[in-house]
Amino acid sequence: MAAVTSHFLGIDPKMYRHFAMLTIGLTTVFALFADGETRETMAQNSQRAELKRADESKFGKTKLVDKRGDKPRSNASGGFNGTFGAPMDGGGSVSGNSSYIPPALALKSPPIIIEVDQAALAKMSPEQRKAYLKRLEDERQRRMREGPVVPTPQQVSALAAASAARAGSDSID
């Protein structure tokens, strides 16, 4: 038969006291560590203040200068000159053409990189290797002279159809 206990929820009151003492002890230890960091930070701040006072006595008080008015202002709002709530489509610039890109921000054409097939290169004789590398260099020079290639709409649609076929789709999105 079960013994009747007078403890609340079956927990001995000594356990509550032990838990309370443990909590107070841990809190005290944490407070000591936190207080040590605070003292360390205060010491660093006082050192910085002393260095600043020494610099001020040696070089004089630091003067703040506003040079924002010296240069012409650029439109930092990303091309939007209107007021809040105004329509944002259309001309963001004076001429009405918001698609203007300054020459300094225009992208340069990417370098022409032609990769060498290392497996095929390993199987070639020295003469074949020399001829192969010369052909690749000639192709790279030709592409650099021609500039970037812009695909025609027919080429784009053919590429999209081939991509849709590889993906298993019946239509092009």
mmCIF file with all atom_site columns, C-alpha atoms in Angstrom:
data_model
loop_
_atom_site.group_PDB
_atom_site.id
_atom_site.type_symbol
_atom_site.label_atom_id
_atom_site.label_alt_id
_atom_site.label_comp_id
_atom_site.label_asym_id
_atom_site.label_entity_id
_atom_site.label_seq_id
_atom_site.pdbx_PDB_ins_code
_atom_site.Cartn_x
_atom_site.Cartn_y
_atom_site.Cartn_z
_atom_site.occupancy
_atom_site.B_iso_or_equiv
_atom_site.pdbx_formal_charge
_atom_site.auth_seq_id
_atom_site.auth_comp_id
_atom_site.auth_asym_id
_atom_site.auth_atom_id
_atom_site.pdbx_PDB_model_num
ATOM 1   C CA . MET A 1 1   ? 0.000  0.000  0.000   1.00 0.00 ? 1   MET A CA 1
ATOM 2   C CA . ALA A 1 2   ? 1.232  3.525  -0.812  1.00 0.00 ? 2   ALA A CA 1
ATOM 3   C CA . ALA A 1 3   ? 2.383  5.745  2.001   1.00 0.00 ? 3   ALA A CA 1
ATOM 4   C CA . VAL A 1 4   ? 0.636  9.050  2.453   1.00 0.00 ? 4   VAL A CA 1
ATOM 5   C CA . THR A 1 5   ? 2.990  11.969 2.029   1.00 0.00 ? 5   THR A CA 1
ATOM 6   C CA . SER A 1 6   ? 2.538  15.461 3.319   1.00 0.00 ? 6   SER A CA 1
ATOM 7   C CA . HIS A 1 7   ? 4.847  17.041 0.706   1.00 0.00 ? 7   HIS A CA 1
ATOM 8   C CA . PHE A 1 8   ? 3.412  19.159 -2.065  1.00 0.00 ? 8   PHE A CA 1
ATOM 9   C CA . LEU A 1 9   ? 3.496  17.187 -5.346  1.00 0.00 ? 9   LEU A CA 1
ATOM 10  C CA . GLY A 1 10  ? 5.628  14.573 -3.631  1.00 0.00 ? 10  GLY A CA 1
ATOM 11  C CA . ILE A 1 11  ? 8.738  16.805 -3.480  1.00 0.00 ? 11  ILE A CA 1
ATOM 12  C CA . ASP A 1 12  ? 10.589 17.220 -0.212  1.00 0.00 ? 12  ASP A CA 1
ATOM 13  C CA . PRO A 1 13  ? 10.818 20.886 0.960   1.00 0.00 ? 13  PRO A CA 1
ATOM 14  C CA . LYS A 1 14  ? 14.591 20.456 1.364   1.00 0.00 ? 14  LYS A CA 1
ATOM 15  C CA . MET A 1 15  ? 14.826 20.102 -2.419  1.00 0.00 ? 15  MET A CA 1
ATOM 16  C CA . TYR A 1 16  ? 13.155 23.521 -2.869  1.00 0.00 ? 16  TYR A CA 1
ATOM 17  C CA . ARG A 1 17  ? 15.720 25.054 -0.499  1.00 0.00 ? 17  ARG A CA 1
ATOM 18  C CA . HIS A 1 18  ? 18.616 23.378 -2.303  1.00 0.00 ? 18  HIS A CA 1
ATOM 19  C CA . PHE A 1 19  ? 17.295 24.605 -5.663  1.00 0.00 ? 19  PHE A CA 1
ATOM 20  C CA . ALA A 1 20  ? 16.936 28.160 -4.292  1.00 0.00 ? 20  ALA A CA 1
ATOM 21  C CA . MET A 1 21  ? 20.477 28.157 -2.882  1.00 0.00 ? 21  MET A CA 1
ATOM 22  C CA . LEU A 1 22  ? 21.900 26.786 -6.131  1.00 0.00 ? 22  LEU A CA 1
ATOM 23  C CA . THR A 1 23  ? 20.069 29.466 -8.131  1.00 0.00 ? 23  THR A CA 1
ATOM 24  C CA . ILE A 1 24  ? 21.336 32.246 -5.855  1.00 0.00 ? 24  ILE A CA 1
ATOM 25  C CA . GLY A 1 25  ? 24.896 30.887 -6.035  1.00 0.00 ? 25  GLY A CA 1
ATOM 26  C CA . LEU A 1 26  ? 24.918 30.675 -9.846  1.00 0.00 ? 26  LEU A CA 1
ATOM 27  C CA . THR A 1 27  ? 23.400 34.153 -10.131 1.00 0.00 ? 27  THR A CA 1
ATOM 28  C CA . THR A 1 28  ? 26.144 35.533 -7.872  1.00 0.00 ? 28  THR A CA 1
ATOM 29  C CA . VAL A 1 29  ? 28.879 33.899 -9.958  1.00 0.00 ? 29  VAL A CA 1
ATOM 30  C CA . PHE A 1 30  ? 27.378 35.275 -13.185 1.00 0.00 ? 30  PHE A CA 1
ATOM 31  C CA . ALA A 1 31  ? 27.105 38.717 -11.623 1.00 0.00 ? 31  ALA A CA 1
ATOM 32  C CA . LEU A 1 32  ? 30.778 38.647 -10.634 1.00 0.00 ? 32  LEU A CA 1
ATOM 33  C CA . PHE A 1 33  ? 31.842 37.737 -14.175 1.00 0.00 ? 33  PHE A CA 1
ATOM 34  C CA . ALA A 1 34  ? 29.581 40.407 -15.675 1.00 0.00 ? 34  ALA A CA 1
ATOM 35  C CA . ASP A 1 35  ? 30.902 43.000 -13.221 1.00 0.00 ? 35  ASP A CA 1
ATOM 36  C CA . GLY A 1 36  ? 34.477 42.116 -14.195 1.00 0.00 ? 36  GLY A CA 1
ATOM 37  C CA . GLU A 1 37  ? 33.728 42.752 -17.869 1.00 0.00 ? 37  GLU A CA 1
ATOM 38  C CA . THR A 1 38  ? 32.113 46.065 -16.982 1.00 0.00 ? 38  THR A CA 1
ATOM 39  C CA . ARG A 1 39  ? 35.186 47.155 -15.050 1.00 0.00 ? 39  ARG A CA 1
ATOM 40  C CA . GLU A 1 40  ? 37.439 46.128 -17.922 1.00 0.00 ? 40  GLU A CA 1
ATOM 41  C CA . THR A 1 41  ? 35.345 48.106 -20.391 1.00 0.00 ? 41  THR A CA 1
ATOM 42  C CA . MET A 1 42  ? 35.355 51.149 -18.120 1.00 0.00 ? 42  MET A CA 1
ATOM 43  C CA . ALA A 1 43  ? 39.159 50.964 -17.860 1.00 0.00 ? 43  ALA A CA 1
ATOM 44  C CA . GLN A 1 44  ? 39.489 50.815 -21.664 1.00 0.00 ? 44  GLN A CA 1
ATOM 45  C CA . ASN A 1 45  ? 37.145 53.784 -22.046 1.00 0.00 ? 45  ASN A CA 1
ATOM 46  C CA . SER A 1 46  ? 39.138 55.829 -19.562 1.00 0.00 ? 46  SER A CA 1
ATOM 47  C CA . GLN A 1 47  ? 42.366 55.021 -21.436 1.00 0.00 ? 47  GLN A CA 1
ATOM 48  C CA . ARG A 1 48  ? 40.778 56.167 -24.696 1.00 0.00 ? 48  ARG A CA 1
ATOM 49  C CA . ALA A 1 49  ? 39.582 59.376 -23.032 1.00 0.00 ? 49  ALA A CA 1
ATOM 50  C CA . GLU A 1 50  ? 43.093 60.069 -21.726 1.00 0.00 ? 50  GLU A CA 1
ATOM 51  C CA . LEU A 1 51  ? 44.583 59.504 -25.201 1.00 0.00 ? 51  LEU A CA 1
ATOM 52  C CA . LYS A 1 52  ? 41.987 61.836 -26.712 1.00 0.00 ? 52  LYS A CA 1
ATOM 53  C CA . ARG A 1 53  ? 42.770 64.546 -24.147 1.00 0.00 ? 53  ARG A CA 1
ATOM 54  C CA . ALA A 1 54  ? 46.494 64.153 -24.849 1.00 0.00 ? 54  ALA A CA 1
ATOM 55  C CA . ASP A 1 55  ? 45.876 64.479 -28.612 1.00 0.00 ? 55  ASP A CA 1
ATOM 56  C CA . GLU A 1 56  ? 43.716 67.578 -28.079 1.00 0.00 ? 56  GLU A CA 1
ATOM 57  C CA . SER A 1 57  ? 46.385 69.226 -25.958 1.00 0.00 ? 57  SER A CA 1
ATOM 58  C CA . LYS A 1 58  ? 49.060 68.361 -28.522 1.00 0.00 ? 58  LYS A CA 1
ATOM 59  C CA . PHE A 1 59  ? 47.231 69.066 -31.813 1.00 0.00 ? 59  PHE A CA 1
ATOM 60  C CA . GLY A 1 60  ? 44.268 71.196 -30.760 1.00 0.00 ? 60  GLY A CA 1
ATOM 61  C CA . LYS A 1 61  ? 40.556 70.472 -30.902 1.00 0.00 ? 61  LYS A CA 1
ATOM 62  C CA . THR A 1 62  ? 39.340 68.412 -33.871 1.00 0.00 ? 62  THR A CA 1
ATOM 63  C CA . LYS A 1 63  ? 37.387 70.464 -36.387 1.00 0.00 ? 63  LYS A CA 1
ATOM 64  C CA . LEU A 1 64  ? 34.539 68.937 -38.338 1.00 0.00 ? 64  LEU A CA 1
ATOM 65  C CA . VAL A 1 65  ? 34.295 70.120 -41.929 1.00 0.00 ? 65  VAL A CA 1
ATOM 66  C CA . ASP A 1 66  ? 31.286 69.681 -44.189 1.00 0.00 ? 66  ASP A CA 1
ATOM 67  C CA . LYS A 1 67  ? 32.497 69.127 -47.751 1.00 0.00 ? 67  LYS A CA 1
ATOM 68  C CA . ARG A 1 68  ? 29.196 67.902 -49.129 1.00 0.00 ? 68  ARG A CA 1
ATOM 69  C CA . GLY A 1 69  ? 28.525 71.144 -50.987 1.00 0.00 ? 69  GLY A CA 1
ATOM 70  C CA . ASP A 1 70  ? 31.864 71.077 -52.853 1.00 0.00 ? 70  ASP A CA 1
ATOM 71  C CA . LYS A 1 71  ? 30.854 68.384 -55.344 1.00 0.00 ? 71  LYS A CA 1
ATOM 72  C CA . PRO A 1 72  ? 27.776 68.368 -57.537 1.00 0.00 ? 72  PRO A CA 1
ATOM 73  C CA . ARG A 1 73  ? 25.165 66.141 -55.998 1.00 0.00 ? 73  ARG A CA 1
ATOM 74  C CA . SER A 1 74  ? 24.469 62.836 -57.649 1.00 0.00 ? 74  SER A CA 1
ATOM 75  C CA . ASN A 1 75  ? 20.997 61.459 -57.663 1.00 0.00 ? 75  ASN A CA 1
ATOM 76  C CA . ALA A 1 76  ? 21.299 59.031 -54.731 1.00 0.00 ? 76  ALA A CA 1
ATOM 77  C CA . SER A 1 77  ? 17.640 58.030 -54.939 1.00 0.00 ? 77  SER A CA 1
ATOM 78  C CA . GLY A 1 78  ? 18.272 55.671 -57.853 1.00 0.00 ? 78  GLY A CA 1
ATOM 79  C CA . GLY A 1 79  ? 16.805 57.898 -60.544 1.00 0.00 ? 79  GLY A CA 1
ATOM 80  C CA . PHE A 1 80  ? 13.571 58.821 -58.764 1.00 0.00 ? 80  PHE A CA 1
ATOM 81  C CA . ASN A 1 81  ? 13.125 62.593 -58.642 1.00 0.00 ? 81  ASN A CA 1
ATOM 82  C CA . GLY A 1 82  ? 9.414  62.809 -57.933 1.00 0.00 ? 82  GLY A CA 1
ATOM 83  C CA . THR A 1 83  ? 7.488  63.157 -54.728 1.00 0.00 ? 83  THR A CA 1
ATOM 84  C CA . PHE A 1 84  ? 6.188  60.360 -52.591 1.00 0.00 ? 84  PHE A CA 1
ATOM 85  C CA . GLY A 1 85  ? 3.241  58.631 -54.209 1.00 0.00 ? 85  GLY A CA 1
ATOM 86  C CA . ALA A 1 86  ? 4.028  59.896 -57.709 1.00 0.00 ? 86  ALA A CA 1
ATOM 87  C CA . PRO A 1 87  ? 4.139  57.306 -60.497 1.00 0.00 ? 87  PRO A CA 1
ATOM 88  C CA . MET A 1 88  ? 7.589  55.803 -60.885 1.00 0.00 ? 88  MET A CA 1
ATOM 89  C CA . ASP A 1 89  ? 7.395  54.637 -64.481 1.00 0.00 ? 89  ASP A CA 1
ATOM 90  C CA . GLY A 1 90  ? 8.637  56.910 -67.187 1.00 0.00 ? 90  GLY A CA 1
ATOM 91  C CA . GLY A 1 91  ? 11.469 59.377 -67.163 1.00 0.00 ? 91  GLY A CA 1
ATOM 92  C CA . GLY A 1 92  ? 13.627 59.494 -64.094 1.00 0.00 ? 92  GLY A CA 1
ATOM 93  C CA . SER A 1 93  ? 16.006 61.924 -65.760 1.00 0.00 ? 93  SER A CA 1
ATOM 94  C CA . VAL A 1 94  ? 15.588 65.339 -67.320 1.00 0.00 ? 94  VAL A CA 1
ATOM 95  C CA . SER A 1 95  ? 15.410 63.925 -70.840 1.00 0.00 ? 95  SER A CA 1
ATOM 96  C CA . GLY A 1 96  ? 12.722 61.439 -69.848 1.00 0.00 ? 96  GLY A CA 1
ATOM 97  C CA . ASN A 1 97  ? 14.952 58.435 -70.586 1.00 0.00 ? 97  ASN A CA 1
ATOM 98  C CA . SER A 1 98  ? 15.394 56.421 -67.396 1.00 0.00 ? 98  SER A CA 1
ATOM 99  C CA . SER A 1 99  ? 17.387 53.689 -69.148 1.00 0.00 ? 99  SER A CA 1
ATOM 100 C CA . TYR A 1 100 ? 20.561 55.772 -69.495 1.00 0.00 ? 100 TYR A CA 1
ATOM 101 C CA . ILE A 1 101 ? 23.640 54.125 -67.969 1.00 0.00 ? 101 ILE A CA 1
ATOM 102 C CA . PRO A 1 102 ? 26.658 56.363 -67.390 1.00 0.00 ? 102 PRO A CA 1
ATOM 103 C CA . PRO A 1 103 ? 29.795 55.166 -69.226 1.00 0.00 ? 103 PRO A CA 1
ATOM 104 C CA . ALA A 1 104 ? 31.647 54.611 -65.941 1.00 0.00 ? 104 ALA A CA 1
ATOM 105 C CA . LEU A 1 105 ? 28.987 52.097 -64.866 1.00 0.00 ? 105 LEU A CA 1
ATOM 106 C CA . ALA A 1 106 ? 28.610 50.330 -68.188 1.00 0.00 ? 106 ALA A CA 1
ATOM 107 C CA . LEU A 1 107 ? 29.753 46.736 -68.220 1.00 0.00 ? 107 LEU A CA 1
ATOM 108 C CA . LYS A 1 108 ? 32.842 45.885 -70.178 1.00 0.00 ? 108 LYS A CA 1
ATOM 109 C CA . SER A 1 109 ? 32.680 42.960 -72.552 1.00 0.00 ? 109 SER A CA 1
ATOM 110 C CA . PRO A 1 110 ? 33.713 39.791 -70.764 1.00 0.00 ? 110 PRO A CA 1
ATOM 111 C CA . PRO A 1 111 ? 37.009 38.154 -71.677 1.00 0.00 ? 111 PRO A CA 1
ATOM 112 C CA . ILE A 1 112 ? 36.916 35.412 -74.270 1.00 0.00 ? 112 ILE A CA 1
ATOM 113 C CA . ILE A 1 113 ? 37.797 32.128 -72.600 1.00 0.00 ? 113 ILE A CA 1
ATOM 114 C CA . ILE A 1 114 ? 38.240 28.994 -74.647 1.00 0.00 ? 114 ILE A CA 1
ATOM 115 C CA . GLU A 1 115 ? 38.832 25.899 -72.568 1.00 0.00 ? 115 GLU A CA 1
ATOM 116 C CA . VAL A 1 116 ? 41.388 23.346 -73.618 1.00 0.00 ? 116 VAL A CA 1
ATOM 117 C CA . ASP A 1 117 ? 40.337 19.688 -73.602 1.00 0.00 ? 117 ASP A CA 1
ATOM 118 C CA . GLN A 1 118 ? 43.051 18.231 -71.364 1.00 0.00 ? 118 GLN A CA 1
ATOM 119 C CA . ALA A 1 119 ? 42.144 14.612 -72.137 1.00 0.00 ? 119 ALA A CA 1
ATOM 120 C CA . ALA A 1 120 ? 42.457 15.171 -75.894 1.00 0.00 ? 120 ALA A CA 1
ATOM 121 C CA . LEU A 1 121 ? 45.622 17.208 -75.365 1.00 0.00 ? 121 LEU A CA 1
ATOM 122 C CA . ALA A 1 122 ? 47.250 14.342 -73.454 1.00 0.00 ? 122 ALA A CA 1
ATOM 123 C CA . LYS A 1 123 ? 46.676 11.926 -76.356 1.00 0.00 ? 123 LYS A CA 1
ATOM 124 C CA . MET A 1 124 ? 48.203 14.241 -78.996 1.00 0.00 ? 124 MET A CA 1
ATOM 125 C CA . SER A 1 125 ? 51.715 14.297 -80.318 1.00 0.00 ? 125 SER A CA 1
ATOM 126 C CA . PRO A 1 126 ? 53.749 17.508 -79.807 1.00 0.00 ? 126 PRO A CA 1
ATOM 127 C CA . GLU A 1 127 ? 53.030 18.679 -83.389 1.00 0.00 ? 127 GLU A CA 1
ATOM 128 C CA . GLN A 1 128 ? 49.293 17.987 -83.055 1.00 0.00 ? 128 GLN A CA 1
ATOM 129 C CA . ARG A 1 129 ? 49.248 19.742 -79.659 1.00 0.00 ? 129 ARG A CA 1
ATOM 130 C CA . LYS A 1 130 ? 50.974 22.801 -81.136 1.00 0.00 ? 130 LYS A CA 1
ATOM 131 C CA . ALA A 1 131 ? 48.504 22.940 -84.068 1.00 0.00 ? 131 ALA A CA 1
ATOM 132 C CA . TYR A 1 132 ? 45.524 22.456 -81.715 1.00 0.00 ? 132 TYR A CA 1
ATOM 133 C CA . LEU A 1 133 ? 46.621 25.277 -79.403 1.00 0.00 ? 133 LEU A CA 1
ATOM 134 C CA . LYS A 1 134 ? 47.268 27.550 -82.400 1.00 0.00 ? 134 LYS A CA 1
ATOM 135 C CA . ARG A 1 135 ? 43.731 26.883 -83.714 1.00 0.00 ? 135 ARG A CA 1
ATOM 136 C CA . LEU A 1 136 ? 42.282 27.719 -80.288 1.00 0.00 ? 136 LEU A CA 1
ATOM 137 C CA . GLU A 1 137 ? 44.271 30.957 -80.086 1.00 0.00 ? 137 GLU A CA 1
ATOM 138 C CA . ASP A 1 138 ? 43.153 31.918 -83.614 1.00 0.00 ? 138 ASP A CA 1
ATOM 139 C CA . GLU A 1 139 ? 39.531 31.257 -82.629 1.00 0.00 ? 139 GLU A CA 1
ATOM 140 C CA . ARG A 1 140 ? 39.933 33.394 -79.492 1.00 0.00 ? 140 ARG A CA 1
ATOM 141 C CA . GLN A 1 141 ? 41.431 36.255 -81.539 1.00 0.00 ? 141 GLN A CA 1
ATOM 142 C CA . ARG A 1 142 ? 38.587 35.999 -84.086 1.00 0.00 ? 142 ARG A CA 1
ATOM 143 C CA . ARG A 1 143 ? 35.956 36.184 -81.335 1.00 0.00 ? 143 ARG A CA 1
ATOM 144 C CA . MET A 1 144 ? 37.675 39.195 -79.777 1.00 0.00 ? 144 MET A CA 1
ATOM 145 C CA . ARG A 1 145 ? 37.660 41.020 -83.126 1.00 0.00 ? 145 ARG A CA 1
ATOM 146 C CA . GLU A 1 146 ? 33.975 40.263 -83.727 1.00 0.00 ? 146 GLU A CA 1
ATOM 147 C CA . GLY A 1 147 ? 32.858 41.386 -80.270 1.00 0.00 ? 147 GLY A CA 1
ATOM 148 C CA . PRO A 1 148 ? 29.967 40.030 -78.258 1.00 0.00 ? 148 PRO A CA 1
ATOM 149 C CA . VAL A 1 149 ? 27.437 37.898 -80.085 1.00 0.00 ? 149 VAL A CA 1
ATOM 150 C CA . VAL A 1 150 ? 23.801 38.910 -79.817 1.00 0.00 ? 150 VAL A CA 1
ATOM 151 C CA . PRO A 1 151 ? 21.535 35.977 -80.705 1.00 0.00 ? 151 PRO A CA 1
ATOM 152 C CA . THR A 1 152 ? 18.702 36.528 -83.154 1.00 0.00 ? 152 THR A CA 1
ATOM 153 C CA . PRO A 1 153 ? 15.091 36.000 -82.032 1.00 0.00 ? 153 PRO A CA 1
ATOM 154 C CA . GLN A 1 154 ? 15.012 32.765 -84.054 1.00 0.00 ? 154 GLN A CA 1
ATOM 155 C CA . GLN A 1 155 ? 18.089 31.462 -82.229 1.00 0.00 ? 155 GLN A CA 1
ATOM 156 C CA . VAL A 1 156 ? 16.563 32.396 -78.873 1.00 0.00 ? 156 VAL A CA 1
ATOM 157 C CA . SER A 1 157 ? 13.305 30.606 -79.662 1.00 0.00 ? 157 SER A CA 1
ATOM 158 C CA . ALA A 1 158 ? 15.208 27.542 -80.911 1.00 0.00 ? 158 ALA A CA 1
ATOM 159 C CA . LEU A 1 159 ? 17.240 27.463 -77.682 1.00 0.00 ? 159 LEU A CA 1
ATOM 160 C CA . ALA A 1 160 ? 14.072 27.845 -75.589 1.00 0.00 ? 160 ALA A CA 1
ATOM 161 C CA . ALA A 1 161 ? 12.381 25.002 -77.504 1.00 0.00 ? 161 ALA A CA 1
ATOM 162 C CA . ALA A 1 162 ? 15.415 22.744 -77.024 1.00 0.00 ? 162 ALA A CA 1
ATOM 163 C CA . SER A 1 163 ? 15.460 23.588 -73.324 1.00 0.00 ? 163 SER A CA 1
ATOM 164 C CA . ALA A 1 164 ? 11.739 22.834 -72.992 1.00 0.00 ? 164 ALA A CA 1
ATOM 165 C CA . ALA A 1 165 ? 12.243 19.508 -74.768 1.00 0.00 ? 165 ALA A CA 1
ATOM 166 C CA . ARG A 1 166 ? 15.079 18.573 -72.391 1.00 0.00 ? 166 ARG A CA 1
ATOM 167 C CA . ALA A 1 167 ? 12.908 19.539 -69.410 1.00 0.00 ? 167 ALA A CA 1
ATOM 168 C CA . GLY A 1 168 ? 10.031 17.408 -70.691 1.00 0.00 ? 168 GLY A CA 1
ATOM 169 C CA . SER A 1 169 ? 7.687  20.331 -71.277 1.00 0.00 ? 169 SER A CA 1
ATOM 170 C CA . ASP A 1 170 ? 5.444  20.638 -74.313 1.00 0.00 ? 170 ASP A CA 1
ATOM 171 C CA . SER A 1 171 ? 5.400  24.434 -74.426 1.00 0.00 ? 171 SER A CA 1
ATOM 172 C CA . ILE A 1 172 ? 7.771  27.336 -74.032 1.00 0.00 ? 172 ILE A CA 1
ATOM 173 C CA . ASP A 1 173 ? 6.919  29.706 -71.190 1.00 0.00 ? 173 ASP A CA 1
#
